[in-house]
Amino acid sequence: MAAPRSCALWGYYGRGWSRVMRGCRLPGLRSSWPGSPLGARLLSQEKRATETHFGFETVSEEEKGGKVYQVFESVAKKYDVMNDMMSLGIHRVWKDLLLWRMHPFPGTQLLDVAGGTGDIAFRFLNYIQAQHRRKQKRQLRTQQNLSWEEIAQKYQNEEDSLNGSHVVVCDINKEMLKIGRKKACAQGYKTGLAWVLGDAEELPFDDDKFDVYTIAFGIRNVTHIDRALQEAHRVLKPGGRFLCLEFSQVTNPLVSRLYDLYSFQVIPVMGEVIAKDWKSYQYLVESIRQFPAQEEFKEMIEDAGFQKVTYESLTSGIVAIHSGFKL
Amino acid sequence: MVTLLRGTLRPLRLFQALPGPAADVPLRAASQGTGLLYPEHIPTSLLQKVLLTAGSAGMALYNPYRHDMVAVLGETTGCRALRVLRDQMKRDSEGAQILQERPRISLSTLDLDKLQSLPEGSLGREYLRFLDVNRVSPDTRAPTRFVDDEELAYVIQRYREVHDMLHTLLGMPTNILGEIVVKWFEAVQTGLPMCILGALFGPIRLSAQHLQVLVSELVPWAVQNGRRAPCVLNLYYERRWEQPLKALREELGITDPPMHIKA
C-alpha cells in the first residue's frame, strides 16, 4: 500500500515518517505486478519513486540537490554565528566530543566530508598539535641536561608538530568552502589542510586512501544517504573508521516536546532576525525530523559494509555519534 | 506535568499557525500550497509572532540598516490598525477602488519615461527626482510575509509603497531625521504600532542638535499635518502623476516644512 504522501498526514505519524518514506521507495511493488488494473497505480508508483523529501516538502530527487545547495549558499556567511545562537554554544561540545571519540594519533589521514566551514578539521589539527606538545613536554622532562640551544631547537620545529597528519575538507558547496578557507587564514592554520570541492555521493578520491572519515551535520542533507555511506566505505583504508555526528531522535518525551517547541517556534524566527532567512532554517529543523533514528541509521551503516557499528546519543538523543569500521 | 502543560496551552493555540490538529504537531502548511493565503505567505503561530516582534524590534534598534526588521515588526504588530485602515479605505471611493484594483508601485509597473516627461512640479516628476536624489528604488521593499489575511497583506504592502510618496509630499529626505519625521506623520495617520514605536525610539540615535530641532519644530509640524490630512492611503497616486505637487499638498492640507532638511 502506498504510504500517504501529503505532508499534512506525515505530521500524524510521528517517528514513522522516515521509515514509511523509505519503505515507499523500495522497488518491491513495481516488479511483481504485471496486470493492467494496477497499471495506473504502477505508473504513479514509478513517478513517485523518484521523489524524496526536502524538509516536509516533496520534491524530485534531481531538485533536492539544487535546493540544498541554495540553502547552504544563503546561510554560509552566518553559519557559525547561527550555530552558536541556535545551540547556545553546545554544538562546540558535540564537535569536541567527536574528536575525543576519534582519538586520532599523529600521522592520521582524515577526510572530513560536508566539512564546509572547517570546524572538525581545525579541531583535528588542534588535537594533534596538543598531543605533540604534551609529548614534547614529557620528553624534555626526562632529558635533564640539555643546553638551551637544543631546547629552543626542539620547540621550533613547527612542521614536525603534525608529524604527517593531514585533513582533507570536502564539501559540495563553494560558499561554505570559501568561508572555511577564510577562517583557516584568519586562525593561522597553514599546513596539514586541503580543501576539495566534491559530492559525498561521488567522492573524487581513490579507494583505500583515508584512516578516518567524518561527516558532521552533513549526511542528512545528502539525497542518497546509502550512496554516501558506500563511498565512505570505498575511500577508507582497511581498518579505517567511519564517524558520523548528526541530529537524531530524542528518546525522553519531555525533552522531545521542548525540543520540538524550540525547533519549530524559535529557530525559524532566529533565522529571520539574525540571518534574514526564515525558509532555510525551516528546512533545517524539518530535515532533522526526516532523518532516520539511531537504530535505523546504524542498520544503514551496516548495510554499506561497515562492522562493529555503534552509536552514542548525546544530549538526550538530540545528536548521536555513529561509528563503524572497515575491516 | 507534560499533560498538564499541554492541557493549559491547547486552548490558547499558542503554537499553531492555523487551526488544525494537535498543538505540538509541527505542520508546515507552506508545502504544496495548502494554507497559504498569498504567494509569499509564511503562516506563524502566536508564539512565533511574539518572538518575531521582540527580535525584530531589538535588531532594528541594534542595526538601523536592517529595514527588513522594521517591516517585519510592522507585519506582526499591525493586525488591529490594518483592519481599521482597510475599513477606512473601503468607506472612501478612491480607497475602495485601490482595494479592488490592487495597484503596485514598482519599477516594472512605473513608466519612467512618461514620468520623466511630465512638467516640473508635478507629482510624477517630483517623485522621480526624489528617487534620484536619494538614490532609492521602489523595488527594495520586501514582500509581506507574516500577515494572516490576504487583503490586509495588500494594505500593508500599499502602505510601504506609499511611504516614498509621503517623502515626496512632505519634502523629507531619506536620512534618519527625515525618516523620523515621516514616521511621526504616519503614526498619526495610520496608527500602526510599528510607526508609533519607530517615531518614539528612532530619535535615540540622533545627535542633541538634531533632537532639539526635531522636538521643537519638526514633530509638531508633522503631527499637525497628519491630523489635518485625510488618509493618505486613499489616494490613487498612479492616476495623479500629472497633478502639480503644490495642488496636491493644498488638497491634503499639508503646509511647507518649517525648515529645509538636506539629503
Coordinates of C-alpha atoms in Angstrom, one line a residue:
Chain A
M1 CA 0.0 0.0 0.0
A2 CA 1.4 3.3 -1.0
A3 CA 2.2 5.4 2.1
P4 CA 0.5 8.7 2.4
R5 CA 2.5 11.4 0.6
S6 CA 0.7 14.5 1.6
C7 CA 2.7 16.5 4.1
A8 CA -0.2 17.1 6.5
L9 CA -0.6 13.4 7.1
W10 CA 3.1 13.0 7.7
G11 CA 2.6 15.1 10.8
Y12 CA 0.3 12.4 12.3
Y13 CA 2.7 9.5 12.1
G14 CA 5.3 10.7 14.5
R15 CA 8.6 8.8 14.2
G16 CA 7.3 6.5 11.5
W17 CA 7.7 9.2 8.8
S18 CA 11.2 8.4 7.6
R19 CA 10.6 4.6 7.8
V20 CA 7.4 5.0 5.8
M21 CA 9.1 7.2 3.2
R22 CA 11.9 4.7 2.7
G23 CA 9.6 1.8 2.5
C24 CA 7.8 3.5 -0.4
R25 CA 11.0 3.9 -2.4
L26 CA 11.7 0.2 -2.4
P27 CA 11.1 -1.3 -5.8
G28 CA 9.1 -4.3 -4.4
L29 CA 5.7 -3.5 -5.8
R30 CA 7.0 -2.4 -9.2
S31 CA 8.5 -5.6 -10.4
S32 CA 5.9 -8.2 -9.2
W33 CA 2.6 -6.9 -10.6
P34 CA 2.2 -7.2 -14.4
G35 CA -1.7 -6.9 -14.5
S36 CA -3.3 -3.8 -16.2
P37 CA -5.8 -2.9 -13.4
L38 CA -2.7 -2.0 -11.5
G39 CA -1.1 -0.3 -14.5
A40 CA -2.3 3.1 -13.5
R41 CA -1.0 2.6 -9.9
L42 CA 2.2 1.2 -11.4
L43 CA 2.8 4.4 -13.4
S44 CA 2.2 6.6 -10.4
Q45 CA 4.4 4.4 -8.3
E46 CA 7.2 4.9 -10.9
K47 CA 6.8 8.6 -10.9
R48 CA 6.6 8.9 -7.2
A49 CA 9.5 6.6 -6.7
T50 CA 12.0 9.3 -7.8
E51 CA 10.7 11.8 -5.3
T52 CA 12.2 12.5 -2.0
H53 CA 11.8 14.8 0.9
F54 CA 13.1 18.4 1.3
G55 CA 12.2 19.1 4.8
F56 CA 8.4 18.4 4.9
E57 CA 8.1 19.2 1.2
T58 CA 8.1 16.6 -1.5
V59 CA 10.5 17.2 -4.3
S60 CA 12.1 15.2 -7.1
E61 CA 15.5 13.8 -6.4
E62 CA 17.1 16.0 -9.1
E63 CA 15.6 19.1 -7.4
K64 CA 16.7 18.2 -3.9
G65 CA 20.5 18.6 -4.6
G66 CA 19.9 22.1 -6.1
K67 CA 17.6 23.2 -3.3
V68 CA 20.0 22.1 -0.6
Y69 CA 22.9 23.9 -2.4
Q70 CA 20.8 27.1 -2.4
V71 CA 20.1 26.7 1.3
F72 CA 23.8 26.4 2.2
E73 CA 24.8 29.1 -0.2
S74 CA 22.5 31.5 1.6
V75 CA 23.4 30.5 5.1
A76 CA 27.2 30.3 4.6
K77 CA 28.1 33.7 5.8
K78 CA 26.1 33.5 9.1
Y79 CA 26.6 29.7 9.5
D80 CA 28.9 29.8 12.5
V81 CA 27.0 32.6 14.3
M82 CA 23.7 30.9 13.8
N83 CA 25.1 27.6 15.0
D84 CA 26.2 29.2 18.2
M85 CA 22.9 31.0 18.7
M86 CA 20.7 28.0 17.9
S87 CA 22.5 25.5 20.0
L88 CA 23.5 28.0 22.6
G89 CA 27.1 27.0 22.0
I90 CA 26.5 23.3 22.7
H91 CA 27.5 22.4 19.1
R92 CA 31.1 23.1 20.2
V93 CA 30.9 20.5 22.9
W94 CA 29.4 18.0 20.4
K95 CA 32.2 18.5 18.0
D96 CA 34.8 18.3 20.7
L97 CA 33.3 15.0 21.8
L98 CA 33.5 13.7 18.2
L99 CA 37.3 14.4 18.3
W100 CA 37.7 12.7 21.7
R101 CA 35.9 9.6 20.3
M102 CA 38.1 9.7 17.3
H103 CA 41.3 10.0 19.4
P104 CA 43.5 10.5 16.3
F105 CA 47.2 9.7 16.5
P106 CA 49.9 11.6 14.7
G107 CA 50.0 10.6 11.1
T108 CA 46.3 10.1 10.7
Q109 CA 44.8 10.9 7.3
L110 CA 41.4 12.4 7.9
L111 CA 38.7 13.1 5.4
D112 CA 36.0 15.5 6.6
V113 CA 33.1 15.4 4.3
A114 CA 30.5 18.2 4.2
G115 CA 33.1 19.9 6.4
G116 CA 32.5 23.3 4.8
T117 CA 33.5 25.9 7.4
G118 CA 36.2 23.6 8.8
D119 CA 35.0 23.1 12.4
I120 CA 36.1 19.4 12.6
A121 CA 39.2 20.0 10.6
F122 CA 40.5 22.7 12.9
R123 CA 39.7 20.7 16.0
F124 CA 41.6 17.8 14.5
L125 CA 44.7 19.9 13.9
N126 CA 44.4 21.4 17.4
Y127 CA 44.1 17.9 18.9
I128 CA 47.2 16.6 17.0
Q129 CA 49.2 19.7 18.0
A130 CA 48.1 19.5 21.6
Q131 CA 49.2 15.8 21.6
H132 CA 52.5 16.7 20.1
R133 CA 53.1 19.4 22.7
R134 CA 52.3 17.1 25.5
K135 CA 54.7 14.5 24.1
Q136 CA 57.4 17.2 23.8
K137 CA 57.0 18.3 27.4
R138 CA 57.2 14.7 28.6
Q139 CA 60.4 14.2 26.6
L140 CA 62.0 17.3 27.8
R141 CA 61.2 16.5 31.4
T142 CA 63.2 13.3 31.1
Q143 CA 66.2 14.9 29.5
Q144 CA 67.6 17.0 32.3
N145 CA 71.0 18.1 30.8
L146 CA 70.2 19.7 27.5
S147 CA 71.7 23.0 26.5
W148 CA 69.3 25.9 26.0
E149 CA 70.0 25.8 22.2
E150 CA 68.9 22.3 22.0
I151 CA 65.7 23.1 23.9
A152 CA 65.0 26.0 21.7
Q153 CA 65.5 23.8 18.6
K154 CA 63.0 21.3 19.9
Y155 CA 60.3 23.9 20.3
Q156 CA 61.0 25.5 16.9
N157 CA 60.2 22.5 14.7
E158 CA 56.7 23.6 13.6
E159 CA 56.3 21.4 10.6
D160 CA 57.0 18.4 12.7
S161 CA 54.2 19.1 15.1
L162 CA 51.7 17.4 12.8
N163 CA 54.0 14.5 12.0
G164 CA 52.4 13.6 8.8
S165 CA 48.8 14.1 9.9
H166 CA 46.6 15.6 7.2
V167 CA 43.0 16.6 6.8
V168 CA 41.1 17.0 3.6
V169 CA 38.0 19.1 3.9
C170 CA 35.5 18.1 1.2
D171 CA 32.2 20.0 0.6
I172 CA 29.8 20.2 -2.3
N173 CA 29.2 23.9 -1.7
K174 CA 31.6 26.6 -2.9
E175 CA 30.4 29.2 -0.5
M176 CA 30.9 27.1 2.6
L177 CA 34.4 26.2 1.5
K178 CA 35.2 29.8 0.9
I179 CA 34.2 30.7 4.5
G180 CA 36.3 27.7 5.7
R181 CA 39.4 28.9 3.9
K182 CA 39.0 32.4 5.2
K183 CA 38.7 31.1 8.7
A184 CA 41.8 29.0 8.2
C185 CA 43.8 32.0 7.2
A186 CA 42.4 34.1 10.0
Q187 CA 43.1 31.5 12.6
G188 CA 46.6 30.7 11.3
Y189 CA 46.2 27.1 10.1
K190 CA 48.8 26.8 7.3
T191 CA 49.9 23.2 7.0
G192 CA 48.1 19.9 7.0
L193 CA 44.9 21.2 5.4
A194 CA 43.4 20.7 1.9
W195 CA 40.1 22.0 0.6
V196 CA 38.3 20.0 -2.1
L197 CA 35.0 20.6 -3.9
G198 CA 33.2 17.3 -4.1
D199 CA 30.0 15.4 -3.8
A200 CA 29.6 12.9 -0.9
E201 CA 27.8 10.5 -3.2
E202 CA 30.7 10.5 -5.6
L203 CA 33.9 11.4 -3.9
P204 CA 36.9 12.5 -6.0
F205 CA 39.3 10.2 -4.2
D206 CA 40.9 6.8 -4.9
D207 CA 40.0 3.7 -2.9
D208 CA 41.6 2.9 0.4
K209 CA 43.0 6.4 1.0
F210 CA 42.0 7.6 4.4
D211 CA 42.3 6.5 8.0
V212 CA 39.2 8.3 9.3
Y213 CA 36.1 9.6 7.5
T214 CA 34.0 12.1 9.4
I215 CA 30.8 13.8 8.4
A216 CA 29.3 16.2 10.9
F217 CA 25.8 17.5 10.4
G218 CA 26.1 16.9 6.7
I219 CA 24.7 13.5 5.9
R220 CA 21.1 14.4 6.4
N221 CA 21.3 16.8 3.5
V222 CA 22.6 14.2 1.1
T223 CA 20.0 12.9 -1.4
H224 CA 21.1 9.3 -1.4
I225 CA 22.5 8.5 2.1
D226 CA 23.2 4.9 1.1
R227 CA 25.5 6.1 -1.7
A228 CA 27.3 8.4 0.6
L229 CA 27.9 5.5 3.0
Q230 CA 29.1 3.3 0.2
E231 CA 31.6 6.0 -0.9
A232 CA 32.7 6.3 2.7
H233 CA 33.4 2.6 2.7
R234 CA 35.3 2.8 -0.5
V235 CA 37.7 5.6 0.3
L236 CA 38.6 4.3 3.8
K237 CA 41.7 2.1 4.3
P238 CA 41.1 -1.4 5.7
G239 CA 41.0 -0.8 9.4
G240 CA 39.7 2.7 8.8
R241 CA 37.0 4.3 10.9
F242 CA 33.7 6.0 9.9
L243 CA 32.4 8.6 12.3
C244 CA 29.1 10.5 11.8
L245 CA 27.9 13.3 14.1
E246 CA 24.3 14.0 13.3
F247 CA 21.0 15.1 14.7
S248 CA 18.9 12.1 15.8
Q249 CA 15.7 11.2 17.6
V250 CA 15.2 12.3 21.1
T251 CA 14.2 9.5 23.5
N252 CA 12.9 11.4 26.5
P253 CA 9.3 12.5 25.8
L254 CA 9.5 15.7 27.9
V255 CA 12.8 16.8 26.2
S256 CA 11.2 15.8 22.9
R257 CA 8.3 18.2 23.4
L258 CA 10.5 21.1 24.5
Y259 CA 12.9 20.3 21.6
D260 CA 10.1 20.4 19.1
L261 CA 8.7 23.6 20.5
Y262 CA 12.2 25.2 20.4
S263 CA 12.9 23.9 16.9
F264 CA 9.7 24.9 15.2
Q265 CA 8.8 28.1 17.1
V266 CA 12.2 29.7 17.9
I267 CA 14.7 28.6 15.3
P268 CA 13.0 30.0 12.1
V269 CA 12.4 33.3 14.0
M270 CA 16.1 33.4 14.9
G271 CA 16.9 32.7 11.3
E272 CA 14.8 35.6 10.1
V273 CA 16.0 38.1 12.7
I274 CA 19.7 37.2 12.5
A275 CA 20.2 35.9 9.0
K276 CA 17.3 37.4 7.2
D277 CA 16.3 33.8 6.1
W278 CA 13.3 32.1 7.5
K279 CA 13.0 29.4 4.9
S280 CA 16.5 27.9 5.2
Y281 CA 16.1 27.5 8.9
Q282 CA 12.6 26.0 8.5
Y283 CA 14.3 23.5 6.1
L284 CA 17.0 22.8 8.7
V285 CA 14.5 21.8 11.5
E286 CA 12.4 19.8 9.1
S287 CA 15.3 17.9 7.7
I288 CA 16.3 16.9 11.2
R289 CA 12.8 15.3 11.7
Q290 CA 13.2 13.4 8.4
F291 CA 16.5 11.8 9.3
P292 CA 16.3 8.1 10.5
A293 CA 16.6 7.3 14.2
Q294 CA 19.7 5.9 15.8
E295 CA 19.0 2.2 15.3
E296 CA 17.8 2.6 11.7
F297 CA 20.8 4.6 10.8
K298 CA 23.1 2.0 12.4
E299 CA 21.5 -0.6 10.1
M300 CA 22.1 1.6 7.1
I301 CA 25.8 1.9 8.0
E302 CA 26.0 -1.9 8.4
D303 CA 24.4 -2.3 5.0
A304 CA 27.2 -0.3 3.5
G305 CA 29.7 -2.9 4.7
F306 CA 30.9 -1.4 8.0
Q307 CA 31.4 -3.6 11.0
K308 CA 31.4 -3.1 14.8
V309 CA 28.9 -0.2 14.3
T310 CA 28.0 1.6 17.5
Y311 CA 26.3 4.8 18.4
E312 CA 26.3 7.1 21.3
S313 CA 23.4 9.6 21.9
L314 CA 24.3 13.0 23.3
T315 CA 22.1 15.5 25.0
S316 CA 19.1 13.1 25.4
G317 CA 19.4 12.0 21.7
I318 CA 19.3 15.4 20.1
V319 CA 22.6 14.3 18.4
A320 CA 24.2 11.0 18.0
I321 CA 27.7 9.9 17.1
H322 CA 27.7 6.7 14.9
S323 CA 30.9 4.8 14.5
G324 CA 31.8 1.9 12.2
F325 CA 35.0 0.2 11.0
K326 CA 36.0 -1.1 7.6
L327 CA 37.6 -4.4 8.4
Chain B
M1 CA 3.4 17.5 34.1
V2 CA 3.6 17.4 30.4
T3 CA -0.1 16.6 30.0
L4 CA -0.9 19.5 32.4
L5 CA 1.2 21.8 30.3
R6 CA -0.5 20.6 27.1
G7 CA -3.9 20.9 28.7
T8 CA -3.4 24.5 29.6
L9 CA -1.7 25.5 26.3
R10 CA -4.0 23.8 23.9
P11 CA -7.0 26.2 24.2
L12 CA -4.6 29.1 23.8
R13 CA -3.4 27.9 20.4
L14 CA -0.1 29.4 21.1
F15 CA 1.9 27.1 18.9
Q16 CA -0.4 26.7 16.0
A17 CA -0.2 28.8 12.9
L18 CA -3.6 27.7 11.6
P19 CA -6.4 25.8 13.2
G20 CA -5.6 22.2 12.7
P21 CA -4.5 19.0 14.6
A22 CA -2.7 18.9 17.9
A23 CA -0.7 21.9 19.0
D24 CA 2.5 20.1 19.1
V25 CA 2.4 18.7 15.5
P26 CA 4.8 20.8 13.5
L27 CA 2.9 21.3 10.3
R28 CA 4.4 23.3 7.5
A29 CA 1.4 24.2 5.6
A30 CA 3.6 26.1 3.1
S31 CA 4.4 22.9 1.2
Q32 CA 2.0 22.1 -1.6
G33 CA 0.3 25.4 -1.3
T34 CA -2.2 24.5 1.3
G35 CA -2.9 27.1 3.9
L36 CA -1.0 29.8 2.0
L37 CA -3.2 32.9 1.7
Y38 CA -0.9 34.6 -0.8
P39 CA 2.3 33.5 -2.6
E40 CA 4.8 34.9 -0.1
H41 CA 2.8 33.9 3.0
I42 CA 4.6 32.2 5.9
P43 CA 1.9 31.1 8.5
T44 CA 3.1 31.8 12.0
S45 CA 1.8 30.9 15.4
L46 CA 1.1 33.4 18.2
L47 CA 4.4 32.5 20.0
Q48 CA 6.3 33.0 16.8
K49 CA 4.7 36.4 16.2
V50 CA 5.6 37.4 19.8
L51 CA 9.2 36.2 19.3
L52 CA 9.4 37.9 15.9
T53 CA 8.1 41.2 17.4
A54 CA 10.7 41.2 20.1
G55 CA 13.5 40.0 17.9
S56 CA 12.8 42.4 15.1
A57 CA 12.4 45.4 17.4
G58 CA 15.7 44.6 19.1
M59 CA 17.6 44.0 15.8
A60 CA 16.1 47.2 14.3
L61 CA 17.4 49.2 17.2
Y62 CA 20.8 47.5 17.2
N63 CA 21.3 47.8 13.5
P64 CA 19.3 50.6 12.0
Y65 CA 20.2 49.5 8.5
R66 CA 18.0 46.4 8.8
H67 CA 14.9 47.9 7.2
D68 CA 13.5 44.4 6.8
M69 CA 13.3 44.1 10.5
V70 CA 11.2 47.3 10.7
A71 CA 9.0 45.8 8.0
V72 CA 8.6 42.5 9.9
L73 CA 7.7 44.5 13.1
G74 CA 5.0 46.2 11.2
E75 CA 3.6 43.0 10.0
T76 CA 3.5 41.2 13.3
T77 CA 2.0 44.1 15.3
G78 CA -0.3 45.7 12.8
C79 CA -3.3 43.5 13.0
R80 CA -5.8 45.9 14.5
A81 CA -4.5 49.0 12.9
L82 CA -4.6 47.4 9.4
R83 CA -8.2 46.4 9.9
V84 CA -9.1 50.0 10.8
L85 CA -7.2 51.2 7.8
R86 CA -8.8 48.8 5.5
D87 CA -12.3 49.7 6.7
Q88 CA -11.4 53.4 6.2
M89 CA -10.3 52.7 2.7
K90 CA -13.5 50.8 1.9
R91 CA -15.6 53.8 3.0
D92 CA -13.7 56.2 0.7
S93 CA -14.5 56.0 -3.0
E94 CA -10.9 56.3 -4.2
G95 CA -9.7 53.9 -1.5
A96 CA -12.3 51.3 -2.4
Q97 CA -11.0 51.4 -6.0
I98 CA -7.5 50.9 -4.8
L99 CA -8.6 47.8 -2.8
Q100 CA -10.4 46.4 -5.7
E101 CA -7.7 47.1 -8.4
R102 CA -4.7 46.4 -6.2
P103 CA -2.2 48.7 -8.0
R104 CA 1.5 48.2 -7.2
I105 CA 4.3 50.7 -7.4
S106 CA 7.5 49.1 -8.6
L107 CA 10.0 49.7 -11.4
S108 CA 8.1 47.3 -13.6
T109 CA 4.8 49.0 -13.2
L110 CA 6.1 52.6 -13.4
D111 CA 6.5 54.1 -16.8
L112 CA 9.8 56.0 -16.0
D113 CA 10.0 57.8 -19.4
K114 CA 6.5 59.1 -19.1
L115 CA 7.2 60.4 -15.6
Q116 CA 10.4 62.0 -16.8
S117 CA 8.5 63.9 -19.5
L118 CA 6.0 65.3 -17.1
P119 CA 6.2 69.1 -16.3
E120 CA 8.3 70.3 -13.4
G121 CA 6.4 70.5 -10.1
S122 CA 4.1 67.6 -11.0
L123 CA 3.8 64.7 -8.6
G124 CA 5.3 62.2 -11.0
R125 CA 8.3 64.4 -11.8
E126 CA 9.0 65.3 -8.2
Y127 CA 8.7 61.6 -7.2
L128 CA 11.3 60.7 -9.8
R129 CA 13.5 63.4 -8.6
F130 CA 13.2 62.2 -5.0
L131 CA 14.2 58.6 -6.1
D132 CA 17.2 60.0 -8.0
V133 CA 18.5 62.4 -5.3
N134 CA 18.2 59.9 -2.5
R135 CA 19.3 57.0 -4.7
V136 CA 16.5 54.7 -3.7
S137 CA 14.3 52.4 -5.8
P138 CA 10.7 51.3 -5.2
D139 CA 11.8 47.7 -5.7
T140 CA 13.7 47.4 -2.4
R141 CA 10.6 46.8 -0.4
A142 CA 10.3 43.3 0.9
P143 CA 7.1 41.5 0.2
T144 CA 4.6 40.9 3.1
R145 CA 5.0 37.5 4.7
F146 CA 3.6 37.4 8.2
V147 CA 0.2 38.9 7.8
D148 CA -2.5 36.2 8.1
D149 CA -5.1 37.9 5.9
E150 CA -4.7 38.4 2.2
E151 CA -6.4 41.8 2.0
L152 CA -4.6 43.2 5.0
A153 CA -1.3 41.9 3.4
Y154 CA -2.1 44.1 0.4
V155 CA -2.9 47.1 2.7
I156 CA 0.4 46.9 4.4
Q157 CA 2.2 46.4 1.1
R158 CA 0.4 49.5 -0.2
Y159 CA 1.4 51.4 2.9
R160 CA 5.1 50.5 2.3
E161 CA 4.9 51.6 -1.3
V162 CA 3.2 54.8 -0.4
H163 CA 5.9 55.6 2.1
D164 CA 8.1 57.0 -0.7
M165 CA 5.2 59.2 -1.9
L166 CA 5.0 60.6 1.6
H167 CA 8.6 61.6 1.5
T168 CA 7.8 63.5 -1.7
L169 CA 4.7 65.1 -0.3
L170 CA 6.4 66.2 2.9
G171 CA 9.7 67.1 1.3
M172 CA 11.7 64.9 3.6
P173 CA 15.0 63.2 2.6
T174 CA 15.8 59.6 3.4
N175 CA 18.3 60.3 6.1
I176 CA 17.5 59.4 9.7
L177 CA 16.0 62.8 10.6
G178 CA 13.7 62.7 7.5
E179 CA 12.6 59.2 8.2
I180 CA 11.7 60.0 11.8
V181 CA 9.6 63.0 10.6
V182 CA 7.7 60.8 8.1
K183 CA 7.2 58.1 10.8
W184 CA 5.5 60.7 13.1
F185 CA 3.3 61.7 10.2
E186 CA 2.5 58.0 9.5
A187 CA 2.0 57.2 13.2
V188 CA -0.8 59.9 13.4
Q189 CA -2.3 58.9 10.1
T190 CA -2.3 55.1 10.3
G191 CA -1.9 54.2 14.0
L192 CA 0.3 51.3 13.1
P193 CA 2.3 50.2 16.3
M194 CA 5.4 49.9 14.2
C195 CA 5.2 53.6 13.2
I196 CA 4.5 54.7 16.8
L197 CA 7.5 52.6 18.1
G198 CA 9.7 53.9 15.3
A199 CA 8.6 57.5 16.0
L200 CA 9.3 57.2 19.7
F201 CA 12.5 55.1 19.6
G202 CA 14.0 56.3 16.4
P203 CA 15.4 59.6 17.9
I204 CA 17.5 57.5 20.3
R205 CA 20.3 57.6 17.7
L206 CA 20.1 61.3 17.0
S207 CA 22.6 63.9 18.0
A208 CA 21.5 66.5 20.5
Q209 CA 21.2 69.3 17.9
H210 CA 19.0 67.2 15.6
L211 CA 16.9 66.1 18.6
Q212 CA 16.3 69.7 19.5
V213 CA 15.2 70.7 16.1
L214 CA 13.1 67.6 15.8
V215 CA 11.2 68.1 19.1
S216 CA 10.7 71.8 18.8
E217 CA 9.7 72.2 15.2
L218 CA 9.5 69.1 13.0
V219 CA 7.4 66.8 15.2
P220 CA 4.7 69.4 15.9
W221 CA 4.5 70.2 12.2
A222 CA 4.3 66.5 11.2
V223 CA 1.6 65.8 13.8
Q224 CA -0.5 68.8 12.9
N225 CA -0.4 67.8 9.2
G226 CA -1.0 64.2 10.0
R227 CA -4.2 65.1 11.9
R228 CA -5.4 67.5 9.3
A229 CA -4.8 65.4 6.2
P230 CA -7.3 62.7 5.1
C231 CA -5.9 59.2 5.0
V232 CA -3.0 59.2 2.5
L233 CA -3.7 55.5 1.6
N234 CA -6.9 56.6 -0.1
L235 CA -5.1 58.5 -2.8
Y236 CA -4.7 56.7 -6.2
Y237 CA -1.3 58.0 -6.8
E238 CA -1.0 56.2 -10.2
R239 CA -3.8 58.4 -11.5
R240 CA -2.4 61.6 -10.1
W241 CA 1.1 61.7 -11.7
E242 CA 0.2 64.9 -13.6
Q243 CA -1.3 66.7 -10.7
P244 CA 1.0 69.6 -9.5
L245 CA 2.6 68.7 -6.2
K246 CA 1.5 72.1 -4.8
A247 CA -2.1 71.5 -5.6
L248 CA -2.0 68.0 -4.1
R249 CA -0.4 69.5 -0.9
E250 CA -3.2 72.1 -0.7
E251 CA -5.8 69.4 -1.2
L252 CA -4.4 67.4 1.7
G253 CA -3.8 70.5 3.8
I254 CA 0.0 69.8 4.0
T255 CA 1.9 73.0 4.7
D256 CA 5.5 73.6 3.8
P257 CA 8.1 72.1 6.3
P258 CA 9.3 74.6 8.9
M259 CA 12.9 74.1 7.5
H260 CA 14.6 72.5 4.6
I261 CA 16.5 69.3 5.6
K262 CA 19.4 68.5 3.4
A263 CA 19.6 65.0 1.9

